[in-house]
PDB file of C-alpha atoms and ligand atoms in Angstrom:
ATOM      1  CA  MET A   1      -8.661 -26.932-114.851  1.00 93.00           C
ATOM      2  CA  ILE A   2      -9.464 -30.473-113.714  1.00 97.00           C
ATOM      3  CA  ASP A   3     -12.838 -29.314-112.368  1.00 97.00           C
ATOM      4  CA  LYS A   4     -13.526 -27.572-115.663  1.00 98.00           C
ATOM      5  CA  ILE A   5     -12.802 -30.782-117.603  1.00 98.00           C
ATOM      6  CA  LYS A   6     -14.985 -32.820-115.220  1.00 98.00           C
ATOM      7  CA  SER A   7     -17.828 -30.337-115.569  1.00 98.00           C
ATOM      8  CA  LYS A   8     -17.835 -30.909-119.343  1.00 98.00           C
ATOM      9  CA  ILE A   9     -18.271 -34.717-119.003  1.00 98.00           C
ATOM     10  CA  ARG A  10     -21.947 -35.663-118.919  1.00 98.00           C
ATOM     11  CA  THR A  11     -23.064 -38.406-116.528  1.00 97.00           C
ATOM     12  CA  ILE A  12     -25.994 -40.585-117.604  1.00 97.00           C
ATOM     13  CA  PRO A  13     -27.419 -42.710-114.783  1.00 96.00           C
ATOM     14  CA  ASN A  14     -28.423 -46.322-115.512  1.00 96.00           C
ATOM     15  CA  PHE A  15     -26.882 -46.519-119.016  1.00 96.00           C
ATOM     16  CA  PRO A  16     -26.428 -48.994-120.660  1.00 94.00           C
ATOM     17  CA  LYS A  17     -27.952 -50.844-117.706  1.00 94.00           C
ATOM     18  CA  GLU A  18     -29.287 -50.276-114.201  1.00 96.00           C
ATOM     19  CA  GLY A  19     -26.641 -49.157-111.709  1.00 93.00           C
ATOM     20  CA  ILE A  20     -24.045 -47.907-114.228  1.00 93.00           C
ATOM     21  CA  GLN A  21     -23.124 -44.220-114.163  1.00 96.00           C
ATOM     22  CA  PHE A  22     -22.113 -43.691-117.790  1.00 97.00           C
ATOM     23  CA  ARG A  23     -19.426 -41.004-118.145  1.00 98.00           C
ATOM     24  CA  ASP A  24     -20.085 -39.498-121.555  1.00 98.00           C
ATOM     25  CA  VAL A  25     -16.990 -37.842-123.067  1.00 98.00           C
ATOM     26  CA  THR A  26     -18.850 -36.763-126.217  1.00 98.00           C
ATOM     27  CA  THR A  27     -19.838 -33.586-124.374  1.00 98.00           C
ATOM     28  CA  LEU A  28     -16.153 -32.940-123.572  1.00 98.00           C
ATOM     29  CA  PHE A  29     -14.964 -33.692-127.105  1.00 98.00           C
ATOM     30  CA  GLN A  30     -17.638 -31.541-128.752  1.00 98.00           C
ATOM     31  CA  ASP A  31     -16.655 -28.543-126.605  1.00 98.00           C
ATOM     32  CA  ASP A  32     -13.876 -26.447-128.187  1.00 98.00           C
ATOM     33  CA  GLU A  33     -12.295 -25.545-124.857  1.00 98.00           C
ATOM     34  CA  GLY A  34     -12.764 -29.057-123.426  1.00 98.00           C
ATOM     35  CA  LEU A  35     -11.093 -30.823-126.347  1.00 98.00           C
ATOM     36  CA  LYS A  36      -8.193 -28.363-126.286  1.00 98.00           C
ATOM     37  CA  LEU A  37      -7.665 -28.840-122.532  1.00 98.00           C
ATOM     38  CA  VAL A  38      -7.356 -32.638-122.716  1.00 98.00           C
ATOM     39  CA  VAL A  39      -5.242 -32.571-125.880  1.00 98.00           C
ATOM     40  CA  ASP A  40      -2.864 -29.986-124.349  1.00 98.00           C
ATOM     41  CA  ILE A  41      -2.424 -32.045-121.157  1.00 98.00           C
ATOM     42  CA  LEU A  42      -1.707 -35.262-123.052  1.00 98.00           C
ATOM     43  CA  ALA A  43       0.500 -33.613-125.691  1.00 98.00           C
ATOM     44  CA  GLU A  44       2.580 -31.801-123.075  1.00 98.00           C
ATOM     45  CA  ARG A  45       3.092 -35.010-121.079  1.00 98.00           C
ATOM     46  CA  TYR A  46       4.017 -37.242-123.998  1.00 98.00           C
ATOM     47  CA  LYS A  47       6.179 -34.762-125.936  1.00 98.00           C
ATOM     48  CA  LYS A  48       8.622 -35.249-123.050  1.00 97.00           C
ATOM     49  CA  GLN A  49       8.627 -39.018-123.517  1.00 98.00           C
ATOM     50  CA  ASP A  50      10.067 -41.156-126.250  1.00 97.00           C
ATOM     51  CA  ILE A  51       6.953 -42.332-128.133  1.00 98.00           C
ATOM     52  CA  ASP A  52       7.214 -43.967-131.572  1.00 99.00           C
ATOM     53  CA  VAL A  53       3.525 -44.616-132.149  1.00 99.00           C
ATOM     54  CA  VAL A  54       0.134 -43.944-130.529  1.00 99.00           C
ATOM     55  CA  VAL A  55      -2.486 -46.711-130.371  1.00 99.00           C
ATOM     56  CA  GLY A  56      -6.181 -45.940-129.794  1.00 99.00           C
ATOM     57  CA  ILE A  57      -8.869 -48.340-128.567  1.00 98.00           C
ATOM     58  CA  GLU A  58     -12.236 -48.378-130.384  1.00 98.00           C
ATOM     59  CA  ALA A  59     -14.092 -46.120-130.495  1.00 98.00           C
ATOM     60  CA  ARG A  60     -13.553 -43.036-128.341  1.00 98.00           C
ATOM     61  CA  GLY A  61      -9.839 -43.801-128.068  1.00 98.00           C
ATOM     62  CA  PHE A  62      -9.551 -43.236-131.821  1.00 98.00           C
ATOM     63  CA  ILE A  63     -10.344 -39.537-131.485  1.00 98.00           C
ATOM     64  CA  LEU A  64      -7.522 -38.902-129.038  1.00 98.00           C
ATOM     65  CA  CYS A  65      -5.166 -41.242-130.897  1.00 98.00           C
ATOM     66  CA  GLY A  66      -5.371 -39.195-134.096  1.00 98.00           C
ATOM     67  CA  ILE A  67      -4.933 -35.825-132.427  1.00 98.00           C
ATOM     68  CA  ILE A  68      -2.153 -36.851-130.008  1.00 99.00           C
ATOM     69  CA  ALA A  69      -0.276 -38.722-132.726  1.00 99.00           C
ATOM     70  CA  ARG A  70      -0.319 -35.542-134.837  1.00 98.00           C
ATOM     71  CA  GLU A  71       0.890 -33.509-131.845  1.00 98.00           C
ATOM     72  CA  LEU A  72       3.775 -35.943-131.284  1.00 98.00           C
ATOM     73  CA  GLY A  73       4.560 -36.356-134.973  1.00 98.00           C
ATOM     74  CA  THR A  74       3.862 -40.105-134.894  1.00 98.00           C
ATOM     75  CA  GLY A  75       1.382 -42.415-136.579  1.00 98.00           C
ATOM     76  CA  CYS A  76      -1.897 -43.612-135.032  1.00 98.00           C
ATOM     77  CA  VAL A  77      -2.717 -47.337-134.899  1.00 99.00           C
ATOM     78  CA  LEU A  78      -6.227 -48.704-134.315  1.00 98.00           C
ATOM     79  CA  VAL A  79      -7.197 -51.562-131.985  1.00 98.00           C
ATOM     80  CA  ARG A  80     -10.682 -52.628-133.030  1.00 98.00           C
ATOM     81  CA  LYS A  81     -13.449 -54.993-132.077  1.00 98.00           C
ATOM     82  CA  LYS A  82     -13.485 -58.332-133.883  1.00 98.00           C
ATOM     83  CA  GLY A  83     -14.200 -58.363-137.605  1.00 98.00           C
ATOM     84  CA  LYS A  84     -13.720 -54.661-138.365  1.00 98.00           C
ATOM     85  CA  LEU A  85     -10.115 -54.550-139.616  1.00 98.00           C
ATOM     86  CA  PRO A  86      -9.778 -55.480-143.306  1.00 98.00           C
ATOM     87  CA  PHE A  87      -6.248 -56.966-143.429  1.00 98.00           C
ATOM     88  CA  ALA A  88      -4.716 -59.924-141.543  1.00 98.00           C
ATOM     89  CA  THR A  89      -4.946 -59.441-137.776  1.00 98.00           C
ATOM     90  CA  LYS A  90      -3.646 -60.668-134.465  1.00 98.00           C
ATOM     91  CA  SER A  91      -6.415 -61.001-131.894  1.00 98.00           C
ATOM     92  CA  ILE A  92      -6.954 -61.425-128.172  1.00 98.00           C
ATOM     93  CA  THR A  93     -10.072 -62.607-126.354  1.00 98.00           C
ATOM     94  CA  TYR A  94     -10.737 -61.435-122.810  1.00 96.00           C
ATOM     95  CA  ASP A  95     -13.413 -61.923-120.166  1.00 93.00           C
ATOM     96  CA  LEU A  96     -16.235 -59.472-119.596  1.00 89.00           C
ATOM     97  CA  GLU A  97     -18.695 -59.515-116.700  1.00 79.00           C
ATOM     98  CA  TYR A  98     -20.883 -61.756-118.875  1.00 84.00           C
ATOM     99  CA  GLY A  99     -19.127 -63.584-121.715  1.00 92.00           C
ATOM    100  CA  THR A 100     -16.049 -62.533-123.663  1.00 96.00           C
ATOM    101  CA  ASP A 101     -14.934 -59.936-126.175  1.00 97.00           C
ATOM    102  CA  THR A 102     -12.193 -59.917-128.821  1.00 98.00           C
ATOM    103  CA  LEU A 103      -9.874 -57.101-129.888  1.00 98.00           C
ATOM    104  CA  GLU A 104      -7.771 -57.087-133.047  1.00 98.00           C
ATOM    105  CA  ILE A 105      -4.817 -55.248-134.530  1.00 98.00           C
ATOM    106  CA  HIS A 106      -3.348 -55.459-138.031  1.00 98.00           C
ATOM    107  CA  VAL A 107      -0.374 -57.851-138.105  1.00 98.00           C
ATOM    108  CA  ASP A 108       1.898 -55.161-139.567  1.00 98.00           C
ATOM    109  CA  ALA A 109       0.721 -52.208-137.462  1.00 98.00           C
ATOM    110  CA  ILE A 110       3.402 -52.417-134.755  1.00 98.00           C
ATOM    111  CA  LYS A 111       7.103 -52.777-135.540  1.00 98.00           C
ATOM    112  CA  LYS A 112       9.206 -54.803-133.135  1.00 98.00           C
ATOM    113  CA  GLY A 113      10.658 -52.606-130.377  1.00 98.00           C
ATOM    114  CA  GLN A 114       8.405 -49.598-131.063  1.00 98.00           C
ATOM    115  CA  LYS A 115       7.615 -47.512-127.990  1.00 98.00           C
ATOM    116  CA  VAL A 116       3.859 -47.233-127.710  1.00 99.00           C
ATOM    117  CA  LEU A 117       1.452 -44.825-126.037  1.00 99.00           C
ATOM    118  CA  LEU A 118      -1.909 -46.595-125.647  1.00 99.00           C
ATOM    119  CA  ILE A 119      -4.996 -44.361-125.284  1.00 98.00           C
ATOM    120  CA  ASP A 120      -8.647 -44.835-124.341  1.00 98.00           C
ATOM    121  CA  ASP A 121     -11.297 -42.541-122.922  1.00 98.00           C
ATOM    122  CA  LEU A 122     -12.047 -44.346-119.658  1.00 98.00           C
ATOM    123  CA  LEU A 123     -10.537 -46.914-117.284  1.00 98.00           C
ATOM    124  CA  ALA A 124     -13.070 -49.064-115.397  1.00 96.00           C
ATOM    125  CA  THR A 125     -12.096 -52.709-114.710  1.00 96.00           C
ATOM    126  CA  GLY A 126      -9.028 -52.393-116.943  1.00 97.00           C
ATOM    127  CA  GLY A 127     -10.005 -55.499-118.920  1.00 97.00           C
ATOM    128  CA  THR A 128     -10.134 -53.707-122.271  1.00 98.00           C
ATOM    129  CA  ALA A 129      -6.867 -51.809-121.797  1.00 98.00           C
ATOM    130  CA  LEU A 130      -5.090 -54.914-120.498  1.00 98.00           C
ATOM    131  CA  ALA A 131      -6.181 -56.933-123.528  1.00 98.00           C
ATOM    132  CA  ALA A 132      -5.062 -54.147-125.891  1.00 98.00           C
ATOM    133  CA  ALA A 133      -1.738 -53.819-124.052  1.00 98.00           C
ATOM    134  CA  GLU A 134      -1.125 -57.569-124.306  1.00 98.00           C
ATOM    135  CA  LEU A 135      -1.994 -57.509-128.006  1.00 98.00           C
ATOM    136  CA  ILE A 136       0.583 -54.759-128.563  1.00 98.00           C
ATOM    137  CA  THR A 137       3.209 -56.462-126.395  1.00 98.00           C
ATOM    138  CA  ASN A 138       2.689 -59.767-128.237  1.00 97.00           C
ATOM    139  CA  ALA A 139       3.170 -57.873-131.511  1.00 97.00           C
ATOM    140  CA  GLY A 140       6.595 -56.671-130.283  1.00 98.00           C
ATOM    141  CA  GLY A 141       5.632 -53.200-129.047  1.00 98.00           C
ATOM    142  CA  ILE A 142       6.780 -51.746-125.743  1.00 98.00           C
ATOM    143  CA  ILE A 143       4.047 -49.938-123.826  1.00 98.00           C
ATOM    144  CA  GLN A 144       5.451 -46.717-122.354  1.00 98.00           C
ATOM    145  CA  GLU A 145       2.191 -45.759-120.676  1.00 98.00           C
ATOM    146  CA  ILE A 146      -1.568 -46.207-120.976  1.00 99.00           C
ATOM    147  CA  ALA A 147      -3.430 -42.876-120.919  1.00 99.00           C
ATOM    148  CA  PHE A 148      -7.090 -42.239-120.132  1.00 99.00           C
ATOM    149  CA  VAL A 149      -9.178 -39.117-119.754  1.00 98.00           C
ATOM    150  CA  ILE A 150     -11.132 -40.718-116.879  1.00 98.00           C
ATOM    151  CA  ASP A 151     -10.345 -43.265-114.166  1.00 98.00           C
ATOM    152  CA  LEU A 152     -13.049 -44.818-111.967  1.00 98.00           C
ATOM    153  CA  PRO A 153     -10.809 -45.626-108.964  1.00 97.00           C
ATOM    154  CA  GLU A 154     -13.378 -47.606-106.990  1.00 96.00           C
ATOM    155  CA  ILE A 155     -13.440 -50.268-109.738  1.00 96.00           C
ATOM    156  CA  GLY A 156      -9.696 -50.880-109.436  1.00 96.00           C
ATOM    157  CA  GLY A 157      -8.523 -51.037-113.056  1.00 97.00           C
ATOM    158  CA  LYS A 158      -5.397 -49.005-112.358  1.00 98.00           C
ATOM    159  CA  GLN A 159      -4.178 -51.607-109.850  1.00 98.00           C
ATOM    160  CA  LYS A 160      -5.006 -54.451-112.230  1.00 97.00           C
ATOM    161  CA  LEU A 161      -2.841 -52.827-114.923  1.00 98.00           C
ATOM    162  CA  ALA A 162      -0.070 -52.027-112.424  1.00 98.00           C
ATOM    163  CA  ASP A 163      -0.048 -55.682-111.296  1.00 98.00           C
ATOM    164  CA  LYS A 164       0.746 -56.621-114.912  1.00 98.00           C
ATOM    165  CA  GLY A 165       3.523 -54.025-115.064  1.00 98.00           C
ATOM    166  CA  PHE A 166       1.693 -51.328-117.053  1.00 98.00           C
ATOM    167  CA  LYS A 167       2.000 -47.659-116.080  1.00 98.00           C
ATOM    168  CA  THR A 168      -1.136 -45.575-116.399  1.00 98.00           C
ATOM    169  CA  PHE A 169      -2.037 -41.893-116.492  1.00 99.00           C
ATOM    170  CA  ASN A 170      -5.457 -40.265-116.250  1.00 98.00           C
ATOM    171  CA  ILE A 171      -6.625 -36.666-116.270  1.00 98.00           C
ATOM    172  CA  VAL A 172      -9.738 -36.867-114.045  1.00 98.00           C
ATOM    173  CA  GLU A 173     -11.402 -39.312-111.641  1.00 98.00           C
ATOM    174  CA  PHE A 174     -15.022 -39.969-110.748  1.00 97.00           C
ATOM    175  CA  ASP A 175     -15.147 -41.563-107.320  1.00 91.00           C
ATOM    176  CA  GLY A 176     -18.651 -42.414-106.125  1.00 78.00           C
ATOM    177  CA  GLU A 177     -20.133 -39.205-107.573  1.00 77.00           C
TER     178      GLU A 177
HETATM  179  P1  AMP B 201     -13.055 -51.675-118.743  1.00 81.07           P
HETATM  180  O1  AMP B 201     -12.563 -52.703-119.709  1.00 81.07           O
HETATM  181  O2  AMP B 201     -13.964 -52.219-117.702  1.00 81.07           O
HETATM  182  O3  AMP B 201     -11.909 -50.863-118.146  1.00 81.07           O
HETATM  183  O4  AMP B 201     -13.975 -50.678-119.563  1.00 81.07           O
HETATM  184  C1  AMP B 201     -13.426 -49.725-120.346  1.00 81.07           C
HETATM  185  C2  AMP B 201     -14.191 -49.496-121.626  1.00 81.07           C
HETATM  186  O5  AMP B 201     -15.613 -49.514-121.446  1.00 81.07           O
HETATM  187  C3  AMP B 201     -13.835 -48.137-122.178  1.00 81.07           C
HETATM  188  O6  AMP B 201     -13.609 -48.284-123.572  1.00 81.07           O
HETATM  189  C4  AMP B 201     -15.016 -47.256-121.859  1.00 81.07           C
HETATM  190  O7  AMP B 201     -15.331 -46.470-122.963  1.00 81.07           O
HETATM  191  C5  AMP B 201     -16.162 -48.200-121.513  1.00 81.07           C
HETATM  192  N1  AMP B 201     -16.785 -47.938-120.188  1.00 81.07           N
HETATM  193  C6  AMP B 201     -16.778 -48.761-119.113  1.00 81.07           C
HETATM  194  N2  AMP B 201     -17.441 -48.239-118.068  1.00 81.07           N
HETATM  195  C7  AMP B 201     -17.877 -47.030-118.469  1.00 81.07           C
HETATM  196  C8  AMP B 201     -18.610 -45.951-117.835  1.00 81.07           C
HETATM  197  N3  AMP B 201     -19.032 -46.033-116.557  1.00 81.07           N
HETATM  198  N4  AMP B 201     -18.850 -44.843-118.553  1.00 81.07           N
HETATM  199  C9  AMP B 201     -18.414 -44.746-119.835  1.00 81.07           C
HETATM  200  N5  AMP B 201     -17.731 -45.698-120.495  1.00 81.07           N
HETATM  201  C10 AMP B 201     -17.458 -46.838-119.829  1.00 81.07           C
END
C-alpha cells in the first residue's frame, strides 16, 4: 500500500530551483484510489485519538484538513501565509534558507485547551510545521500530533520537531531517491 501511494506522487527534478526534488502530491490527490488511501490511513489513526480540531497549513494541507476533519467530526482551521486571513490574526515569523516567512491564524480559531491535529503534505526542514505548531500552542491549543503524507528523512525535520516536543506521523518517505 505504501509503495502504491509513493508511486502516485510525481517527482519533479530541479523545481523550484536546481537541486530540489519536488514531491508533487497533486498527482496523488487527483487519483481516486490515491486520495482514498491517504484519507483512510489518517482517519483510522486519528479516530482512535482525542482530537477536537484539525489545522491545515497552506496550501496542500488545507485539502487534507477538510477531509480529515469531516471524517473525525471536527472543524478545520486554516494557517495561512501573511495577509490572506480577513479577520484579526496572531502571527509568527520564522527563518527560511534565505530570508523569513510569516504564518497567521485567526485570533478566535483555537479555543484554549483544544486538542489539535496539525496537517501538511510534506515535512522537509520542519520550519513551517514548527512555526505553525508554535502559533497554535501560543493560541492555547495542545498539539496531539503533526501528520504529513511525506517525510524527507535526510533533511531532519522530524528530529527538529521532536526536539521541541512535537510528535509526528508520516505515511511515506523519500530518502535519496
Ligand atoms: P519545511 O518547512 O522545510 O519542512 O518545508 C515544508 C513545506 O515546503 C511544505 O509545506 C511543503 O509543501 C514544501 N516543500 C518543501 N520541500 C519540498 C519538496 N522537496 N517537495 C515538495 N514540497 C516541498
